[in-house]
């Protein structure tokens, strides 16, 4: 699983984009590192929402199960929401970012472990934010410039 935080207004991929092993017991804590790196005070976390697709890996609530990630997010006061099935606009920005990242990764050698994958994702993140114009931004500036 790859955890990322993308600013809706600027399309800036805010590092770290983190590949994590979904099978580890500390998945939720690793996922929230993406937010903690920005030194977001816990008192302000209630302003955040974890928006997920409807996959069971993240949000199995529809089967009556609370995942570790949802429980941890809720303990921090972060609301967890899912997109409506068959409504791609809900996840549109995330899906476009994922698509761009995965197309980029497919052109690279297959990573042997999480450390190698993280190194590849770090290179992508730098290029995404600083070297390519974004179609939704004025004058196709880079997310970093916005």
Coordinates of N, CA and C in Angstrom, one line a residue:
X1 N 0.9 -1.2 0.0 CA 0.0 0.0 0.0 C 0.9 1.2 0.0
X2 N 0.5 2.3 -0.7 CA 1.2 3.5 -0.7 C 0.3 4.6 -0.1
X3 N 0.8 5.3 0.9 CA 0.1 6.3 1.6 C 0.6 7.7 1.1
X4 N -0.3 8.5 0.6 CA 0.1 9.8 0.2 C -0.8 10.9 0.7
X5 N -0.3 12.1 0.7 CA -1.2 13.3 1.0 C -1.0 14.3 -0.1
X6 N -2.1 14.6 -0.8 CA -2.0 15.5 -1.9 C -2.9 16.7 -1.6
X7 N -2.4 17.9 -1.6 CA -3.1 19.1 -1.4 C -4.1 19.3 -2.5
X8 N -5.4 19.5 -2.2 CA -6.4 19.6 -3.2 C -6.3 20.9 -4.0
X9 N -5.8 22.0 -3.4 CA -5.8 23.3 -4.1 C -4.6 23.4 -5.1
X10 N -3.4 22.8 -4.7 CA -2.2 23.0 -5.5 C -1.8 21.7 -6.2
X11 N -2.4 20.6 -5.9 CA -2.0 19.3 -6.4 C -0.6 18.9 -6.0
X12 N -0.1 19.6 -4.9 CA 1.2 19.3 -4.4 C 1.2 18.0 -3.6
X13 N 2.1 17.0 -4.0 CA 2.2 15.8 -3.3 C 3.1 16.1 -2.1
X14 N 2.6 16.0 -1.0 CA 3.3 16.4 0.2 C 4.1 15.2 0.8
X15 N 5.4 15.2 0.7 CA 6.1 14.1 1.2 C 5.9 13.9 2.7
X16 N 6.1 12.7 3.2 CA 6.6 11.6 2.4 C 5.4 10.8 1.8
X17 N 5.5 10.4 0.5 CA 4.6 9.4 0.0 C 5.3 8.1 0.4
X18 N 4.6 7.3 1.1 CA 5.2 6.2 1.8 C 4.6 4.8 1.3
X19 N 5.5 4.0 0.8 CA 5.0 2.6 0.6 C 5.1 1.9 2.0
X20 N 4.1 1.2 2.4 CA 4.1 0.5 3.7 C 3.6 -0.9 3.5
X21 N 4.0 -1.8 4.3 CA 3.6 -3.2 4.3 C 2.3 -3.3 5.0
X22 N 1.2 -3.6 4.2 CA -0.1 -3.6 4.8 C -0.2 -4.7 5.8
X23 N 0.6 -5.7 5.8 CA 0.5 -6.8 6.7 C 1.1 -6.6 8.1
X24 N 1.7 -5.5 8.3 CA 2.4 -5.3 9.6 C 1.3 -4.8 10.6
X25 N 1.5 -5.1 11.9 CA 0.6 -4.7 12.9 C 0.5 -3.2 13.1
X26 N 1.6 -2.4 12.7 CA 1.6 -1.0 12.9 C 1.3 -0.2 11.7
X27 N 0.5 -0.8 10.8 CA 0.1 -0.1 9.6 C -0.5 1.3 9.8
X28 N -1.4 1.4 10.7 CA -2.1 2.7 11.0 C -1.1 3.7 11.4
X29 N -0.1 3.3 12.3 CA 0.8 4.3 12.7 C 1.8 4.8 11.6
X30 N 2.1 3.8 10.7 CA 3.0 4.2 9.6 C 2.2 5.1 8.6
X31 N 0.9 4.8 8.4 CA 0.1 5.6 7.5 C 0.0 7.1 8.0
X32 N -0.1 7.2 9.3 CA -0.3 8.6 9.9 C 1.0 9.3 9.9
X33 N 2.2 8.6 9.7 CA 3.4 9.4 9.7 C 3.4 10.4 8.6
X34 N 2.6 10.2 7.5 CA 2.5 11.1 6.4 C 2.0 12.5 6.9
X35 N 1.1 12.4 7.9 CA 0.6 13.6 8.5 C 1.5 14.2 9.6
X36 N 2.0 13.3 10.4 CA 2.8 13.7 11.6 C 4.1 14.4 11.1
X37 N 4.6 14.1 10.0 CA 5.8 14.8 9.5 C 5.6 16.3 9.3
X38 N 4.4 16.6 9.1 CA 4.1 18.1 8.9 C 3.9 18.8 10.3
X39 N 4.1 18.0 11.3 CA 3.9 18.6 12.7 C 2.5 19.2 12.9
X40 N 1.6 18.5 12.4 CA 0.2 18.9 12.6 C -0.1 18.6 14.1
X41 N -0.5 19.7 14.9 CA -0.8 19.4 16.3 C -2.0 18.5 16.4
X42 N -1.9 17.6 17.3 CA -3.1 16.7 17.5 C -4.4 17.4 17.7
X43 N -4.3 18.6 18.3 CA -5.5 19.4 18.5 C -6.2 19.8 17.2
X44 N -5.4 19.8 16.1 CA -5.9 20.3 14.8 C -6.3 19.1 14.0
X45 N -6.0 17.9 14.4 CA -6.3 16.7 13.5 C -7.8 16.5 13.3
X46 N -8.7 17.1 14.1 CA -10.1 16.9 13.9 C -10.6 17.6 12.6
X47 N -9.7 18.5 12.1 CA -10.0 19.2 10.8 C -9.8 18.3 9.6
X48 N -9.1 17.2 9.8 CA -8.7 16.3 8.7 C -9.7 15.2 8.5
X49 N -9.8 14.7 7.3 CA -10.6 13.5 7.0 C -9.8 12.5 6.2
X50 N -10.0 11.3 6.5 CA -9.3 10.2 5.8 C -10.4 9.8 4.7
X51 N -10.1 10.2 3.5 CA -11.0 9.8 2.4 C -10.5 8.6 1.7
X52 N -11.2 7.5 1.7 CA -10.8 6.3 1.1 C -11.8 5.8 0.0
X53 N -11.3 4.9 -0.8 CA -12.2 4.2 -1.7 C -12.9 3.2 -0.9
X54 N -13.6 2.3 -1.5 CA -14.5 1.4 -0.8 C -13.8 0.0 -0.6
X55 N -12.5 0.0 -0.8 CA -11.8 -1.3 -0.7 C -11.8 -1.8 0.8
X56 N -11.9 -3.1 0.9 CA -11.9 -3.7 2.3 C -10.6 -3.5 3.0
X57 N -9.5 -3.3 2.3 CA -8.2 -3.2 2.9 C -8.1 -2.0 3.9
X58 N -8.8 -0.9 3.5 CA -8.8 0.3 4.4 C -10.1 0.5 5.2
X59 N -11.2 0.2 4.5 CA -12.5 0.5 5.2 C -13.4 -0.7 5.2
X60 N -13.2 -1.7 6.0 CA -14.0 -2.8 6.0 C -15.3 -2.7 6.8
X61 N -15.6 -1.4 7.2 CA -16.8 -1.1 8.0 C -18.1 -1.6 7.5
X62 N -18.2 -1.7 6.2 CA -19.4 -2.2 5.6 C -19.7 -3.7 5.8
X63 N -18.6 -4.3 6.3 CA -18.7 -5.8 6.7 C -18.8 -5.9 8.2
X64 N -19.0 -4.7 8.9 CA -19.1 -4.8 10.3 C -17.7 -4.9 11.1
X65 N -16.7 -4.6 10.4 CA -15.3 -4.7 11.0 C -14.7 -3.3 11.0
X66 N -14.1 -2.9 12.1 CA -13.3 -1.7 12.2 C -11.9 -2.0 12.0
X67 N -11.3 -1.5 11.0 CA -9.8 -1.7 10.7 C -9.0 -1.0 11.7
X68 N -7.7 -1.4 11.8 CA -6.8 -0.7 12.7 C -6.6 0.7 12.3
X69 N -6.6 1.0 10.9 CA -6.4 2.3 10.4 C -7.5 3.2 10.8
X70 N -8.8 2.7 10.7 CA -9.9 3.5 11.0 C -10.0 3.8 12.5
X71 N -9.7 2.7 13.3 CA -9.7 2.9 14.8 C -8.7 3.9 15.2
X72 N -7.5 3.9 14.6 CA -6.4 4.8 15.0 C -6.8 6.2 14.6
X73 N -7.3 6.4 13.4 CA -7.8 7.7 12.9 C -8.8 8.3 13.8
X74 N -9.8 7.5 14.1 CA -10.9 7.9 15.0 C -10.4 8.3 16.4
X75 N -9.4 7.6 16.9 CA -8.8 7.9 18.2 C -8.1 9.2 18.2
X76 N -7.7 9.7 17.0 CA -7.1 11.0 16.9 C -8.1 12.1 16.6
X77 N -9.3 11.7 16.4 CA -10.4 12.7 16.1 C -10.5 12.9 14.6
X78 N -9.9 12.1 13.8 CA -10.0 12.2 12.3 C -11.2 11.5 11.8
X79 N -12.0 12.1 11.1 CA -13.2 11.5 10.5 C -12.8 10.6 9.4
X80 N -13.4 9.4 9.2 CA -13.1 8.5 8.1 C -14.3 8.5 7.2
X81 N -14.1 8.7 5.9 CA -15.2 8.7 5.0 C -14.8 7.9 3.8
X82 N -15.8 7.3 3.1 CA -15.6 6.6 1.9 C -16.3 7.3 0.8
X83 N -15.8 7.1 -0.4 CA -16.5 7.7 -1.6 C -17.7 6.8 -1.9
X84 N -18.7 7.4 -2.6 CA -19.8 6.6 -3.0 C -19.4 5.6 -4.2
X85 N -19.9 4.4 -4.1 CA -19.6 3.4 -5.2 C -20.0 4.0 -6.5
X86 N -19.2 3.8 -7.5 CA -19.4 4.1 -8.9 C -19.6 5.6 -9.1
X87 N -19.0 6.4 -8.2 CA -19.0 7.9 -8.3 C -17.5 8.3 -8.4
X88 N -16.9 8.3 -9.6 CA -15.4 8.5 -9.6 C -15.0 9.9 -9.2
X89 N -15.9 10.9 -9.2 CA -15.5 12.2 -8.9 C -15.1 12.3 -7.4
X90 N -15.6 11.5 -6.6 CA -15.2 11.5 -5.2 C -13.7 11.3 -5.0
X91 N -13.2 10.3 -5.7 CA -11.8 10.0 -5.6 C -11.0 10.4 -6.8
X92 N -11.5 11.3 -7.6 CA -10.9 11.7 -8.9 C -9.5 12.1 -8.7
X93 N -9.2 13.1 -7.8 CA -7.9 13.6 -7.6 C -6.9 12.5 -7.2
X94 N -7.4 11.7 -6.2 CA -6.5 10.7 -5.7 C -6.2 9.6 -6.8
X95 N -7.3 9.3 -7.6 CA -7.1 8.3 -8.6 C -6.1 8.8 -9.7
X96 N -6.2 10.0 -10.0 CA -5.3 10.6 -11.0 C -3.9 10.6 -10.5
X97 N -3.7 10.9 -9.3 CA -2.4 10.9 -8.7 C -1.8 9.5 -8.7
X98 N -2.7 8.5 -8.2 CA -2.3 7.1 -8.2 C -1.9 6.6 -9.6
X99 N -2.7 7.0 -10.6 CA -2.4 6.6 -12.0 C -1.1 7.1 -12.4
X100 N -0.8 8.3 -12.2 CA 0.4 8.9 -12.6 C 1.6 8.2 -11.9
X101 N 1.5 8.0 -10.6 CA 2.5 7.3 -9.8 C 2.8 5.9 -10.4
X102 N 1.7 5.2 -10.5 CA 1.8 3.8 -10.9 C 2.4 3.6 -12.3
X103 N 2.0 4.5 -13.3 CA 2.5 4.5 -14.6 C 4.0 4.8 -14.6
X104 N 4.4 5.7 -13.7 CA 5.8 6.0 -13.5 C 6.6 4.8 -13.0
X105 N 6.0 4.2 -11.9 CA 6.7 3.1 -11.3 C 6.9 1.9 -12.3
X106 N 5.9 1.7 -13.1 CA 5.9 0.6 -14.1 C 7.1 0.7 -15.1
X107 N 7.6 1.9 -15.2 CA 8.7 2.1 -16.2 C 10.1 1.9 -15.4
X108 N 10.0 1.6 -14.2 CA 11.3 1.4 -13.4 C 11.5 -0.1 -13.1
X109 N 12.7 -0.5 -12.7 CA 12.9 -1.9 -12.3 C 12.0 -2.2 -11.1
X110 N 11.5 -3.4 -11.0 CA 10.7 -3.8 -9.9 C 11.5 -3.7 -8.6
X111 N 10.9 -3.0 -7.6 CA 11.6 -2.8 -6.3 C 11.6 -4.2 -5.5
X112 N 12.8 -4.5 -5.0 CA 13.0 -5.7 -4.3 C 12.4 -5.7 -2.8
X113 N 12.4 -4.4 -2.3 CA 11.9 -4.3 -0.9 C 11.3 -2.9 -0.7
X114 N 10.8 -2.6 0.5 CA 10.2 -1.3 0.8 C 11.2 -0.2 0.7
X115 N 12.4 -0.4 1.1 CA 13.4 0.6 1.0 C 13.7 1.1 -0.4
X116 N 13.8 0.1 -1.3 CA 14.0 0.4 -2.7 C 12.8 1.1 -3.3
X117 N 11.6 0.6 -2.9 CA 10.4 1.3 -3.4 C 10.3 2.7 -2.9
X118 N 10.7 2.9 -1.7 CA 10.7 4.3 -1.1 C 11.6 5.2 -1.9
X119 N 12.8 4.7 -2.2 CA 13.7 5.5 -3.0 C 13.2 5.8 -4.4
X120 N 12.5 4.9 -5.0 CA 11.9 5.2 -6.3 C 10.8 6.3 -6.1
X121 N 10.0 6.1 -5.1 CA 8.8 7.0 -4.9 C 9.4 8.4 -4.5
X122 N 10.5 8.5 -3.8 CA 11.1 9.8 -3.5 C 11.5 10.5 -4.8
X123 N 12.1 9.8 -5.7 CA 12.5 10.4 -7.0 C 11.2 10.9 -7.8
X124 N 10.2 10.1 -7.8 CA 8.9 10.5 -8.4 C 8.4 11.7 -7.8
X125 N 8.3 11.7 -6.4 CA 7.7 12.8 -5.7 C 8.4 14.2 -6.1
X126 N 9.7 14.1 -6.1 CA 10.5 15.3 -6.5 C 10.2 15.8 -7.9
X127 N 10.1 14.9 -8.8 CA 9.8 15.2 -10.2 C 8.3 15.7 -10.3
X128 N 7.4 15.0 -9.7 CA 6.0 15.4 -9.7 C 5.8 16.8 -9.2
X129 N 6.4 17.2 -8.2 CA 6.2 18.5 -7.5 C 7.0 19.6 -8.2
X130 N 8.1 19.3 -8.8 CA 9.0 20.4 -9.2 C 9.3 20.5 -10.7
X131 N 9.1 19.4 -11.5 CA 9.6 19.3 -12.8 C 8.5 19.3 -13.9
X132 N 7.3 19.0 -13.5 CA 6.3 18.9 -14.6 C 5.1 19.8 -14.2
X133 N 4.6 20.5 -15.3 CA 3.4 21.3 -15.1 C 2.2 20.5 -14.8
X134 N 1.3 21.0 -14.1 CA 0.0 20.3 -13.8 C -1.1 21.0 -14.5
X135 N -1.9 20.1 -15.2 CA -3.0 20.7 -16.1 C -4.0 21.5 -15.4
X136 N -4.2 21.2 -14.1 CA -5.3 22.0 -13.4 C -4.8 23.3 -12.8
X137 N -3.5 23.6 -12.9 CA -3.0 24.8 -12.3 C -2.8 25.9 -13.4
X138 N -2.9 27.1 -13.0 CA -2.8 28.2 -13.9 C -1.4 28.2 -14.6
X139 N -1.4 28.5 -15.9 CA -0.2 28.5 -16.7 C 0.5 27.1 -16.6
X140 N -0.2 26.1 -16.2 CA 0.5 24.7 -16.1 C 1.7 24.8 -15.3
X141 N 1.7 25.6 -14.2 CA 2.9 25.6 -13.3 C 3.0 24.3 -12.5
X142 N 4.1 24.1 -11.9 CA 4.3 22.9 -11.1 C 3.6 23.1 -9.8
X143 N 3.2 22.0 -9.1 CA 2.6 22.1 -7.8 C 3.5 22.9 -6.8
X144 N 4.8 22.8 -6.9 CA 5.7 23.5 -6.0 C 5.5 25.0 -6.2
X145 N 5.4 25.4 -7.4 CA 5.2 26.9 -7.8 C 3.9 27.4 -7.3
X146 N 2.9 26.5 -7.3 CA 1.5 27.0 -6.9 C 1.5 27.2 -5.4

